[in-house]
C-alpha cells in the first residue's frame, strides 16, 4: 500500500465521467481531485488500481503542467520548453512503482488535443514535444502526421491544451486501457469495451443473477458483465454465425453461453431473466434482421416478457424515438445519459418494469412507479 501522494488522470468517453469517478471510489484505494471534460483526476493509495478501471479509455501519470501557450505557430517553442522542464528519471520511477513498465520502451509517440482556434494543428504540437522527449530519452520518435500507427513497444504520451493549461501525460500501461486482451475477434458494430463495462456496472449485477444479451454480437457486454460480477449466469443470442463465432472466441474459457436466437422471438421462458444488457442493431453499422426487420417494437415486447418483476435493462440506443414502445409494454426509463462515441451521440438508458395497480373507478389502470422517479441527466455539448 502507498500513501495517497501519486496523482493520476483517467480519460474516458464523453458522458462516462461520473461512471468512471464512481468506479474509482468503489476501489476504496483512491481519492478524486477533480472531474472534468472526458477525464477524472485522482490520487492513489494502491499500486494496482489502474488495471481495475474498466470504464477508463486510458490512465496517465502527469509529467508536467504549465500555462497554455498562445494561439500562434510562433508560440510552439514554449511547448518544447515544457517537455524539458521535468525530471524524466523520477517520472520513470513513479510509473514503475505503480505497476507500469520500466523505462520508456522502444520509442516515443504522442497524441495531442486542444481547445480554441489556433494557427497550428495537432501534428505541429506532437512533433514539437515528441522530438524533445525522444532526444531526452535517447529513443526514436514516431510522428502521427502521416497516419501511420506507432510501432509496438513505444511509450504513449498525451498533451492537452485547454485554454488555461498545457498538460503533458505519460500512459501508465504498455497499451491503452480500452484495448482488452480478450478482444481477439471483432465484427461491425462491436461495442467499445469501456462503454460495455459502464453498462454492466450500471445494471448492479449480483452473483447468481441471469444476464441476457439478445443481440450479443462479439460478446463484449457479456464478458464485461463477468468481470463486473463473477458468478452471474451469462446468455447471449445472435442470428449472425460470424457474431456467434466471435463471441465464443472472445469469451474463451469464461462461463458465457452463446446460442443462435432471434431477438424478436427469444427462446427464453417468461420472467426468467434478471438483467438485460444490449446494444441493439438499430440501423447504424448493423441492420436488424429476423423478426426485428421492419418490426423493431418486437424487441421491446421480448424484453418485457423475459424480465422478472424486479428485472432491469440497460441498453444503448441511437436516440429516444423507440422509448414509446418500451412504455407501452411496461418498461420505464429511470435514467438517461447522453454519450459521445466515435462521432455519434447515443443514449445509455436504464429501464425498470412498472407495477400496475389493481383497476380503479371504471376499470382504469394507474401506473405505479417503483422506488425511483425517472430522471434525465443534462446532455453535454459535443466534444
mmCIF file of C-alpha atoms in Angstrom:
data_model
loop_
_atom_site.group_PDB
_atom_site.id
_atom_site.type_symbol
_atom_site.label_atom_id
_atom_site.label_comp_id
_atom_site.label_asym_id
_atom_site.label_seq_id
_atom_site.Cartn_x
_atom_site.Cartn_y
_atom_site.Cartn_z
ATOM 1 C CA UNK A 1 0.000 0.000 0.000
ATOM 2 C CA UNK A 2 1.070 3.565 -0.716
ATOM 3 C CA UNK A 3 0.235 6.848 0.912
ATOM 4 C CA UNK A 4 -2.087 8.946 -1.292
ATOM 5 C CA UNK A 5 0.615 11.013 -2.951
ATOM 6 C CA UNK A 6 0.754 9.944 -6.628
ATOM 7 C CA UNK A 7 -1.689 11.774 -8.877
ATOM 8 C CA UNK A 8 -3.173 10.005 -11.923
ATOM 9 C CA UNK A 9 -5.505 11.057 -14.730
ATOM 10 C CA UNK A 10 -8.021 8.621 -16.242
ATOM 11 C CA UNK A 11 -9.524 9.501 -19.626
ATOM 12 C CA UNK A 12 -12.952 8.241 -20.750
ATOM 13 C CA UNK A 13 -15.745 8.518 -23.316
ATOM 14 C CA UNK A 14 -17.623 11.814 -23.088
ATOM 15 C CA UNK A 15 -20.613 11.210 -20.812
ATOM 16 C CA UNK A 16 -18.957 8.490 -18.687
ATOM 17 C CA UNK A 17 -17.086 10.868 -16.370
ATOM 18 C CA UNK A 18 -19.413 10.215 -13.417
ATOM 19 C CA UNK A 19 -19.381 6.449 -14.033
ATOM 20 C CA UNK A 20 -15.579 6.472 -14.063
ATOM 21 C CA UNK A 21 -15.485 8.566 -10.890
ATOM 22 C CA UNK A 22 -17.840 6.120 -9.189
ATOM 23 C CA UNK A 23 -15.685 3.168 -10.232
ATOM 24 C CA UNK A 24 -12.564 4.874 -8.862
ATOM 25 C CA UNK A 25 -14.246 5.487 -5.495
ATOM 26 C CA UNK A 26 -15.519 1.909 -5.322
ATOM 27 C CA UNK A 27 -11.926 0.647 -5.289
ATOM 28 C CA UNK A 28 -11.613 2.173 -1.789
ATOM 29 C CA UNK A 29 -7.994 2.939 -2.617
ATOM 30 C CA UNK A 30 -8.169 6.367 -4.258
ATOM 31 C CA UNK A 31 -9.496 9.865 -3.710
ATOM 32 C CA UNK A 32 -10.828 12.085 -6.506
ATOM 33 C CA UNK A 33 -9.346 15.541 -7.006
ATOM 34 C CA UNK A 34 -11.436 16.687 -9.958
ATOM 35 C CA UNK A 35 -13.826 15.567 -12.687
ATOM 36 C CA UNK A 36 -13.514 17.410 -15.995
ATOM 37 C CA UNK A 37 -14.126 17.044 -19.715
ATOM 38 C CA UNK A 38 -13.548 13.345 -20.522
ATOM 39 C CA UNK A 39 -11.234 12.830 -17.549
ATOM 40 C CA UNK A 40 -11.025 12.234 -13.819
ATOM 41 C CA UNK A 41 -8.016 13.226 -11.724
ATOM 42 C CA UNK A 42 -7.392 11.105 -8.630
ATOM 43 C CA UNK A 43 -4.750 10.167 -6.060
ATOM 44 C CA UNK A 44 -3.904 6.531 -5.460
ATOM 45 C CA UNK A 45 -3.170 4.552 -2.333
ATOM 46 C CA UNK A 46 -2.948 1.225 -4.171
ATOM 47 C CA UNK A 47 -0.251 0.271 -6.663
ATOM 48 C CA UNK A 48 -2.697 -1.959 -8.555
ATOM 49 C CA UNK A 49 -5.656 0.369 -9.146
ATOM 50 C CA UNK A 50 -5.173 1.295 -12.824
ATOM 51 C CA UNK A 51 -5.770 -2.189 -14.330
ATOM 52 C CA UNK A 52 -9.075 -2.394 -12.443
ATOM 53 C CA UNK A 53 -10.636 0.702 -14.031
ATOM 54 C CA UNK A 54 -12.693 -0.898 -16.772
ATOM 55 C CA UNK A 55 -14.657 2.264 -17.675
ATOM 56 C CA UNK A 56 -11.428 4.165 -18.455
ATOM 57 C CA UNK A 57 -10.161 4.560 -22.008
ATOM 58 C CA UNK A 58 -6.690 5.178 -20.646
ATOM 59 C CA UNK A 59 -4.806 6.033 -17.450
ATOM 60 C CA UNK A 60 -1.922 8.500 -17.340
ATOM 61 C CA UNK A 61 0.752 9.719 -14.965
ATOM 62 C CA UNK A 62 1.133 13.529 -15.187
ATOM 63 C CA UNK A 63 4.615 14.582 -16.275
ATOM 64 C CA UNK A 64 4.338 18.379 -16.227
ATOM 65 C CA UNK A 65 1.891 21.263 -16.414
ATOM 66 C CA UNK A 66 2.389 24.902 -17.306
ATOM 67 C CA UNK A 67 0.178 27.720 -18.636
ATOM 68 C CA UNK A 68 -1.286 27.139 -22.084
ATOM 69 C CA UNK A 69 0.653 28.771 -24.892
ATOM 70 C CA UNK A 70 -0.700 31.343 -27.317
ATOM 71 C CA UNK A 71 -2.666 30.584 -30.482
ATOM 72 C CA UNK A 72 0.116 31.327 -32.977
ATOM 73 C CA UNK A 73 2.622 28.969 -34.546
ATOM 74 C CA UNK A 74 5.401 31.176 -33.206
ATOM 75 C CA UNK A 75 4.299 30.124 -29.691
ATOM 76 C CA UNK A 76 5.184 26.439 -30.241
ATOM 77 C CA UNK A 77 8.754 26.721 -28.856
ATOM 78 C CA UNK A 78 7.178 27.215 -25.424
ATOM 79 C CA UNK A 79 5.909 23.627 -25.661
ATOM 80 C CA UNK A 80 9.427 22.421 -26.357
ATOM 81 C CA UNK A 81 10.400 24.041 -23.060
ATOM 82 C CA UNK A 82 7.550 22.196 -21.297
ATOM 83 C CA UNK A 83 8.970 18.870 -22.496
ATOM 84 C CA UNK A 84 12.322 19.700 -20.899
ATOM 85 C CA UNK A 85 11.197 21.074 -17.532
ATOM 86 C CA UNK A 86 10.547 17.885 -15.537
ATOM 87 C CA UNK A 87 12.631 15.052 -14.103
ATOM 88 C CA UNK A 88 12.397 12.208 -16.617
ATOM 89 C CA UNK A 89 14.058 9.677 -14.295
ATOM 90 C CA UNK A 90 11.657 10.422 -11.421
ATOM 91 C CA UNK A 91 8.680 10.021 -13.749
ATOM 92 C CA UNK A 92 10.001 6.635 -14.858
ATOM 93 C CA UNK A 93 10.402 5.543 -11.220
ATOM 94 C CA UNK A 94 6.830 6.553 -10.353
ATOM 95 C CA UNK A 95 5.495 4.727 -13.408
ATOM 96 C CA UNK A 96 7.337 1.563 -12.440
ATOM 97 C CA UNK A 97 6.181 1.828 -8.791
ATOM 98 C CA UNK A 98 2.560 1.965 -9.971
ATOM 99 C CA UNK A 99 2.860 -1.252 -11.940
ATOM 100 C CA UNK A 100 3.851 0.235 -15.303
ATOM 101 C CA UNK A 101 6.786 -0.886 -17.452
ATOM 102 C CA UNK A 102 10.291 0.281 -16.653
ATOM 103 C CA UNK A 103 11.828 2.915 -18.900
ATOM 104 C CA UNK A 104 10.123 4.339 -21.988
ATOM 105 C CA UNK A 105 10.082 1.317 -24.254
ATOM 106 C CA UNK A 106 11.483 1.283 -27.782
ATOM 107 C CA UNK A 107 10.463 4.811 -28.711
ATOM 108 C CA UNK A 108 8.243 7.822 -28.116
ATOM 109 C CA UNK A 109 4.775 8.519 -29.571
ATOM 110 C CA UNK A 110 2.435 11.292 -28.526
ATOM 111 C CA UNK A 111 -1.180 12.290 -29.128
ATOM 112 C CA UNK A 112 -2.303 15.918 -28.705
ATOM 113 C CA UNK A 113 -5.603 17.776 -28.472
ATOM 114 C CA UNK A 114 -6.504 21.424 -27.968
ATOM 115 C CA UNK A 115 -9.463 23.727 -27.457
ATOM 116 C CA UNK A 116 -9.921 27.024 -29.260
ATOM 117 C CA UNK A 117 -8.721 28.462 -32.558
ATOM 118 C CA UNK A 118 -5.003 28.069 -33.278
ATOM 119 C CA UNK A 119 -2.780 28.631 -36.309
ATOM 120 C CA UNK A 120 -1.088 25.271 -35.729
ATOM 121 C CA UNK A 121 -2.544 21.756 -35.795
ATOM 122 C CA UNK A 122 -2.242 18.743 -33.508
ATOM 123 C CA UNK A 123 0.651 17.327 -35.522
ATOM 124 C CA UNK A 124 2.658 20.523 -35.052
ATOM 125 C CA UNK A 125 2.122 20.151 -31.303
ATOM 126 C CA UNK A 126 3.015 16.464 -31.271
ATOM 127 C CA UNK A 127 6.169 16.862 -33.316
ATOM 128 C CA UNK A 128 7.378 19.820 -31.249
ATOM 129 C CA UNK A 129 7.062 17.965 -27.950
ATOM 130 C CA UNK A 130 7.739 14.417 -29.156
ATOM 131 C CA UNK A 131 11.122 15.238 -30.651
ATOM 132 C CA UNK A 132 12.293 16.841 -27.404
ATOM 133 C CA UNK A 133 11.099 13.849 -25.357
ATOM 134 C CA UNK A 134 12.779 11.409 -27.724
ATOM 135 C CA UNK A 135 16.061 13.314 -27.582
ATOM 136 C CA UNK A 136 15.978 13.405 -23.786
ATOM 137 C CA UNK A 137 15.210 9.674 -23.553
ATOM 138 C CA UNK A 138 17.677 8.719 -26.276
ATOM 139 C CA UNK A 139 14.939 6.960 -28.257
ATOM 140 C CA UNK A 140 13.407 7.284 -31.746
ATOM 141 C CA UNK A 141 10.285 9.429 -32.186
ATOM 142 C CA UNK A 142 7.259 8.266 -34.183
ATOM 143 C CA UNK A 143 5.192 11.024 -35.797
ATOM 144 C CA UNK A 144 1.457 10.534 -36.398
ATOM 145 C CA UNK A 145 1.440 13.188 -39.114
ATOM 146 C CA UNK A 146 1.157 10.701 -41.975
ATOM 147 C CA UNK A 147 -1.428 8.443 -40.337
ATOM 148 C CA UNK A 148 0.859 5.516 -39.576
ATOM 149 C CA UNK A 149 0.255 3.666 -36.314
ATOM 150 C CA UNK A 150 3.173 3.725 -33.862
ATOM 151 C CA UNK A 151 5.263 0.562 -33.663
ATOM 152 C CA UNK A 152 4.582 -1.783 -30.725
ATOM 153 C CA UNK A 153 6.625 -1.009 -27.643
ATOM 154 C CA UNK A 154 6.627 2.784 -27.926
ATOM 155 C CA UNK A 155 5.665 4.652 -24.746
ATOM 156 C CA UNK A 156 2.448 6.624 -25.171
ATOM 157 C CA UNK A 157 2.291 10.286 -24.174
ATOM 158 C CA UNK A 158 -0.587 12.760 -24.305
ATOM 159 C CA UNK A 159 -0.596 16.562 -24.410
ATOM 160 C CA UNK A 160 -3.738 18.623 -23.801
ATOM 161 C CA UNK A 161 -4.138 22.384 -24.304
ATOM 162 C CA UNK A 162 -7.414 23.532 -22.736
ATOM 163 C CA UNK A 163 -7.034 27.309 -22.954
ATOM 164 C CA UNK A 164 -5.735 27.526 -19.385
ATOM 165 C CA UNK A 165 -3.109 24.812 -19.019
ATOM 166 C CA UNK A 166 -0.800 22.758 -21.158
ATOM 167 C CA UNK A 167 -0.611 19.305 -19.547
ATOM 168 C CA UNK A 168 1.791 16.542 -20.527
ATOM 169 C CA UNK A 169 0.873 12.981 -19.505
ATOM 170 C CA UNK A 170 2.583 9.576 -19.775
ATOM 171 C CA UNK A 171 0.490 6.430 -20.292
ATOM 172 C CA UNK A 172 0.784 4.243 -17.215
ATOM 173 C CA UNK A 173 0.474 0.908 -19.029
ATOM 174 C CA UNK A 174 2.067 -0.563 -22.123
ATOM 175 C CA UNK A 175 -1.084 -0.002 -24.171
ATOM 176 C CA UNK A 176 -4.350 1.948 -23.829
ATOM 177 C CA UNK A 177 -6.673 0.644 -21.115
ATOM 178 C CA UNK A 178 -9.578 0.201 -23.576
ATOM 179 C CA UNK A 179 -7.685 -2.466 -25.533
ATOM 180 C CA UNK A 180 -8.835 -5.658 -23.876
ATOM 181 C CA UNK A 181 -6.704 -8.774 -24.071
ATOM 182 C CA UNK A 182 -9.817 -10.854 -24.781
ATOM 183 C CA UNK A 183 -10.813 -8.841 -27.870
ATOM 184 C CA UNK A 184 -9.312 -11.184 -30.442
ATOM 185 C CA UNK A 185 -12.301 -11.256 -32.800
ATOM 186 C CA UNK A 186 -14.451 -8.352 -33.907
ATOM 187 C CA UNK A 187 -17.426 -7.662 -36.166
ATOM 188 C CA UNK A 188 -19.070 -4.460 -37.489
ATOM 189 C CA UNK A 189 -20.871 -2.582 -34.719
ATOM 190 C CA UNK A 190 -18.915 -4.205 -31.875
ATOM 191 C CA UNK A 191 -19.226 -2.198 -28.670
ATOM 192 C CA UNK A 192 -16.413 -0.116 -27.151
ATOM 193 C CA UNK A 193 -15.364 -2.144 -24.053
ATOM 194 C CA UNK A 194 -15.355 0.762 -21.516
ATOM 195 C CA UNK A 195 -18.943 1.607 -22.540
ATOM 196 C CA UNK A 196 -19.893 -2.059 -22.099
ATOM 197 C CA UNK A 197 -18.232 -2.010 -18.672
ATOM 198 C CA UNK A 198 -20.186 1.111 -17.691
ATOM 199 C CA UNK A 199 -23.435 -0.577 -18.746
ATOM 200 C CA UNK A 200 -22.633 -3.705 -16.745
ATOM 201 C CA UNK A 201 -21.801 -1.644 -13.664
ATOM 202 C CA UNK A 202 -24.986 0.410 -14.049
ATOM 203 C CA UNK A 203 -27.041 -2.792 -14.025
ATOM 204 C CA UNK A 204 -25.953 -3.501 -10.428
ATOM 205 C CA UNK A 205 -25.225 -7.140 -11.181
ATOM 206 C CA UNK A 206 -25.025 -9.722 -8.402
ATOM 207 C CA UNK A 207 -23.748 -13.314 -8.398
ATOM 208 C CA UNK A 208 -26.481 -15.774 -9.232
ATOM 209 C CA UNK A 209 -28.425 -13.422 -11.484
ATOM 210 C CA UNK A 210 -29.309 -14.451 -15.026
ATOM 211 C CA UNK A 211 -27.991 -11.869 -17.517
ATOM 212 C CA UNK A 212 -29.130 -11.795 -21.155
ATOM 213 C CA UNK A 213 -27.883 -10.009 -24.269
ATOM 214 C CA UNK A 214 -30.456 -10.720 -27.009
ATOM 215 C CA UNK A 215 -28.174 -9.293 -29.770
ATOM 216 C CA UNK A 216 -24.794 -10.268 -28.354
ATOM 217 C CA UNK A 217 -22.539 -9.598 -31.358
ATOM 218 C CA UNK A 218 -18.900 -10.240 -30.396
ATOM 219 C CA UNK A 219 -19.855 -10.820 -26.755
ATOM 220 C CA UNK A 220 -18.353 -7.644 -25.276
ATOM 221 C CA UNK A 221 -21.257 -6.870 -22.927
ATOM 222 C CA UNK A 222 -21.415 -10.388 -21.516
ATOM 223 C CA UNK A 223 -17.647 -10.555 -21.000
ATOM 224 C CA UNK A 224 -17.622 -7.196 -19.217
ATOM 225 C CA UNK A 225 -20.560 -8.408 -17.117
ATOM 226 C CA UNK A 226 -18.466 -11.372 -15.998
ATOM 227 C CA UNK A 227 -15.581 -9.107 -14.970
ATOM 228 C CA UNK A 228 -18.027 -6.813 -13.141
ATOM 229 C CA UNK A 229 -19.779 -9.587 -11.206
ATOM 230 C CA UNK A 230 -18.279 -13.076 -11.437
ATOM 231 C CA UNK A 231 -20.853 -15.719 -10.675
ATOM 232 C CA UNK A 232 -23.622 -14.393 -12.889
ATOM 233 C CA UNK A 233 -25.255 -16.666 -15.469
ATOM 234 C CA UNK A 234 -24.482 -15.136 -18.886
ATOM 235 C CA UNK A 235 -26.512 -15.916 -22.011
ATOM 236 C CA UNK A 236 -26.231 -14.334 -25.468
ATOM 237 C CA UNK A 237 -28.201 -14.798 -28.703
ATOM 238 C CA UNK A 238 -27.434 -13.707 -32.256
ATOM 239 C CA UNK A 239 -28.636 -14.720 -35.712
ATOM 240 C CA UNK A 240 -25.282 -13.972 -37.357
ATOM 241 C CA UNK A 241 -22.963 -17.017 -37.282
ATOM 242 C CA UNK A 242 -19.897 -14.736 -37.588
ATOM 243 C CA UNK A 243 -21.010 -12.866 -34.484
ATOM 244 C CA UNK A 244 -21.504 -16.094 -32.539
ATOM 245 C CA UNK A 245 -18.044 -17.324 -33.537
ATOM 246 C CA UNK A 246 -16.504 -14.005 -32.474
ATOM 247 C CA UNK A 247 -18.330 -14.059 -29.139
ATOM 248 C CA UNK A 248 -17.194 -17.604 -28.369
ATOM 249 C CA UNK A 249 -13.614 -16.839 -29.346
ATOM 250 C CA UNK A 250 -13.517 -13.692 -27.206
ATOM 251 C CA UNK A 251 -15.160 -15.365 -24.220
ATOM 252 C CA UNK A 252 -12.755 -18.303 -24.332
ATOM 253 C CA UNK A 253 -12.992 -20.241 -21.050
ATOM 254 C CA UNK A 254 -15.345 -17.741 -19.390
ATOM 255 C CA UNK A 255 -18.819 -19.028 -18.404
ATOM 256 C CA UNK A 256 -20.609 -17.318 -21.297
ATOM 257 C CA UNK A 257 -23.230 -19.253 -23.284
ATOM 258 C CA UNK A 258 -23.800 -18.111 -26.887
ATOM 259 C CA UNK A 259 -26.614 -19.558 -28.994
ATOM 260 C CA UNK A 260 -28.434 -18.909 -32.224
ATOM 261 C CA UNK A 261 -31.563 -16.936 -31.481
ATOM 262 C CA UNK A 262 -33.863 -14.252 -32.845
ATOM 263 C CA UNK A 263 -34.155 -11.194 -30.592
ATOM 264 C CA UNK A 264 -37.726 -10.814 -31.791
ATOM 265 C CA UNK A 265 -38.674 -14.290 -30.511
ATOM 266 C CA UNK A 266 -36.225 -15.284 -27.785
ATOM 267 C CA UNK A 267 -36.095 -18.961 -26.791
ATOM 268 C CA UNK A 268 -36.278 -17.951 -23.125
ATOM 269 C CA UNK A 269 -39.077 -18.522 -20.616
ATOM 270 C CA UNK A 270 -41.264 -15.683 -19.352
ATOM 271 C CA UNK A 271 -39.972 -13.811 -16.256
ATOM 272 C CA UNK A 272 -36.706 -15.779 -16.232
ATOM 273 C CA UNK A 273 -34.094 -13.021 -16.738
ATOM 274 C CA UNK A 274 -32.831 -10.665 -14.028
ATOM 275 C CA UNK A 275 -30.860 -8.251 -16.224
ATOM 276 C CA UNK A 276 -30.770 -7.396 -19.918
ATOM 277 C CA UNK A 277 -27.689 -5.703 -21.367
ATOM 278 C CA UNK A 278 -27.893 -4.822 -25.046
ATOM 279 C CA UNK A 279 -26.638 -2.632 -27.881
ATOM 280 C CA UNK A 280 -29.394 -3.419 -30.401
ATOM 281 C CA UNK A 281 -28.841 -3.288 -34.204
ATOM 282 C CA UNK A 282 -30.897 -0.213 -34.989
ATOM 283 C CA UNK A 283 -29.524 0.514 -38.454
ATOM 284 C CA UNK A 284 -26.138 2.008 -37.555
ATOM 285 C CA UNK A 285 -23.350 -0.316 -38.645
ATOM 286 C CA UNK A 286 -25.702 -3.293 -38.361
ATOM 287 C CA UNK A 287 -29.318 -3.548 -39.562
ATOM 288 C CA UNK A 288 -31.977 -5.528 -37.686
ATOM 289 C CA UNK A 289 -32.684 -8.970 -39.123
ATOM 290 C CA UNK A 290 -35.062 -11.846 -38.469
ATOM 291 C CA UNK A 291 -38.349 -10.864 -36.827
ATOM 292 C CA UNK A 292 -36.974 -7.421 -35.953
ATOM 293 C CA UNK A 293 -36.637 -6.444 -39.617
ATOM 294 C CA UNK A 294 -39.432 -3.931 -40.118
ATOM 295 C CA UNK A 295 -40.806 -4.585 -36.620
ATOM 296 C CA UNK A 296 -38.294 -3.272 -34.040
ATOM 297 C CA UNK A 297 -41.073 -2.960 -31.447
ATOM 298 C CA UNK A 298 -40.903 -6.751 -31.040
ATOM 299 C CA UNK A 299 -37.559 -6.277 -29.310
ATOM 300 C CA UNK A 300 -39.258 -4.329 -26.508
ATOM 301 C CA UNK A 301 -42.029 -6.909 -26.192
ATOM 302 C CA UNK A 302 -39.444 -9.645 -25.720
ATOM 303 C CA UNK A 303 -37.520 -7.655 -23.101
ATOM 304 C CA UNK A 304 -40.706 -7.056 -21.138
ATOM 305 C CA UNK A 305 -41.683 -10.714 -21.450
ATOM 306 C CA UNK A 306 -38.430 -12.259 -20.209
ATOM 307 C CA UNK A 307 -37.572 -9.821 -17.392
ATOM 308 C CA UNK A 308 -38.585 -10.693 -13.863
ATOM 309 C CA UNK A 309 -40.755 -8.272 -11.893
ATOM 310 C CA UNK A 310 -37.565 -6.915 -10.282
ATOM 311 C CA UNK A 311 -35.662 -7.040 -13.560
ATOM 312 C CA UNK A 312 -33.749 -4.210 -15.166
ATOM 313 C CA UNK A 313 -32.498 -3.464 -18.684
ATOM 314 C CA UNK A 314 -29.512 -1.272 -19.537
ATOM 315 C CA UNK A 315 -29.406 -0.508 -23.257
ATOM 316 C CA UNK A 316 -27.568 1.736 -25.701
ATOM 317 C CA UNK A 317 -29.867 3.407 -28.242
ATOM 318 C CA UNK A 318 -29.112 5.860 -31.076
ATOM 319 C CA UNK A 319 -31.980 8.135 -29.942
ATOM 320 C CA UNK A 320 -35.140 8.185 -27.832
ATOM 321 C CA UNK A 321 -37.590 7.530 -30.693
ATOM 322 C CA UNK A 322 -38.381 3.941 -29.670
ATOM 323 C CA UNK A 323 -38.963 4.601 -25.972
ATOM 324 C CA UNK A 324 -42.691 4.917 -26.626
ATOM 325 C CA UNK A 325 -42.710 1.200 -27.442
ATOM 326 C CA UNK A 326 -40.901 0.499 -24.148
ATOM 327 C CA UNK A 327 -43.510 2.422 -22.174
ATOM 328 C CA UNK A 328 -46.329 0.602 -23.967
ATOM 329 C CA UNK A 329 -45.074 -2.779 -22.732
ATOM 330 C CA UNK A 330 -44.476 -1.571 -19.163
ATOM 331 C CA UNK A 331 -40.765 -0.634 -19.177
ATOM 332 C CA UNK A 332 -39.979 2.804 -17.761
ATOM 333 C CA UNK A 333 -36.708 4.733 -18.228
ATOM 334 C CA UNK A 334 -35.269 5.642 -14.821
ATOM 335 C CA UNK A 335 -32.012 7.161 -16.046
ATOM 336 C CA UNK A 336 -30.878 8.516 -19.428
ATOM 337 C CA UNK A 337 -27.320 9.580 -20.216
ATOM 338 C CA UNK A 338 -26.031 11.074 -23.472
ATOM 339 C CA UNK A 339 -22.628 9.795 -24.653
ATOM 340 C CA UNK A 340 -20.295 10.997 -27.386
ATOM 341 C CA UNK A 341 -18.918 7.923 -29.112
ATOM 342 C CA UNK A 342 -16.936 7.920 -32.364
ATOM 343 C CA UNK A 343 -18.908 10.800 -33.847
ATOM 344 C CA UNK A 344 -22.336 9.589 -32.686
ATOM 345 C CA UNK A 345 -24.416 10.713 -29.684
ATOM 346 C CA UNK A 346 -26.130 7.567 -28.370
ATOM 347 C CA UNK A 347 -28.227 7.311 -25.209
ATOM 348 C CA UNK A 348 -27.342 4.953 -22.369
ATOM 349 C CA UNK A 349 -30.723 4.123 -20.813
ATOM 350 C CA UNK A 350 -31.704 2.220 -17.655
ATOM 351 C CA UNK A 351 -35.220 0.767 -17.666
ATOM 352 C CA UNK A 352 -37.258 -0.939 -14.971
ATOM 353 C CA UNK A 353 -40.595 -2.689 -15.025
ATOM 354 C CA UNK A 354 -43.629 -0.677 -13.975
ATOM 355 C CA UNK A 355 -46.025 -2.234 -11.496
ATOM 356 C CA UNK A 356 -49.687 -1.778 -12.405
ATOM 357 C CA UNK A 357 -52.151 -1.155 -9.608
ATOM 358 C CA UNK A 358 -55.494 -3.017 -9.462
ATOM 359 C CA UNK A 359 -58.294 -1.474 -11.529
ATOM 360 C CA UNK A 360 -59.872 1.667 -10.081
ATOM 361 C CA UNK A 361 -63.057 3.538 -10.903
ATOM 362 C CA UNK A 362 -64.318 2.429 -14.301
ATOM 363 C CA UNK A 363 -61.659 -0.192 -14.876
ATOM 364 C CA UNK A 364 -58.727 2.181 -15.434
ATOM 365 C CA UNK A 365 -55.180 1.031 -14.650
ATOM 366 C CA UNK A 366 -52.885 3.506 -12.966
ATOM 367 C CA UNK A 367 -49.128 3.213 -13.319
ATOM 368 C CA UNK A 368 -47.269 2.989 -10.025
ATOM 369 C CA UNK A 369 -43.586 3.939 -10.327
ATOM 370 C CA UNK A 370 -41.116 1.710 -8.465
ATOM 371 C CA UNK A 371 -38.839 3.251 -5.842
ATOM 372 C CA UNK A 372 -37.247 5.895 -8.039
ATOM 373 C CA UNK A 373 -38.539 8.695 -10.158
ATOM 374 C CA UNK A 374 -37.468 8.876 -13.781
ATOM 375 C CA UNK A 375 -34.750 11.402 -14.379
ATOM 376 C CA UNK A 376 -32.716 12.539 -17.329
ATOM 377 C CA UNK A 377 -29.221 13.907 -16.927
ATOM 378 C CA UNK A 378 -28.246 17.118 -18.617
ATOM 379 C CA UNK A 379 -26.972 16.491 -22.120
ATOM 380 C CA UNK A 380 -23.430 17.864 -22.552
ATOM 381 C CA UNK A 381 -22.374 19.727 -25.637
ATOM 382 C CA UNK A 382 -20.487 17.884 -28.347
ATOM 383 C CA UNK A 383 -16.765 17.438 -27.792
#
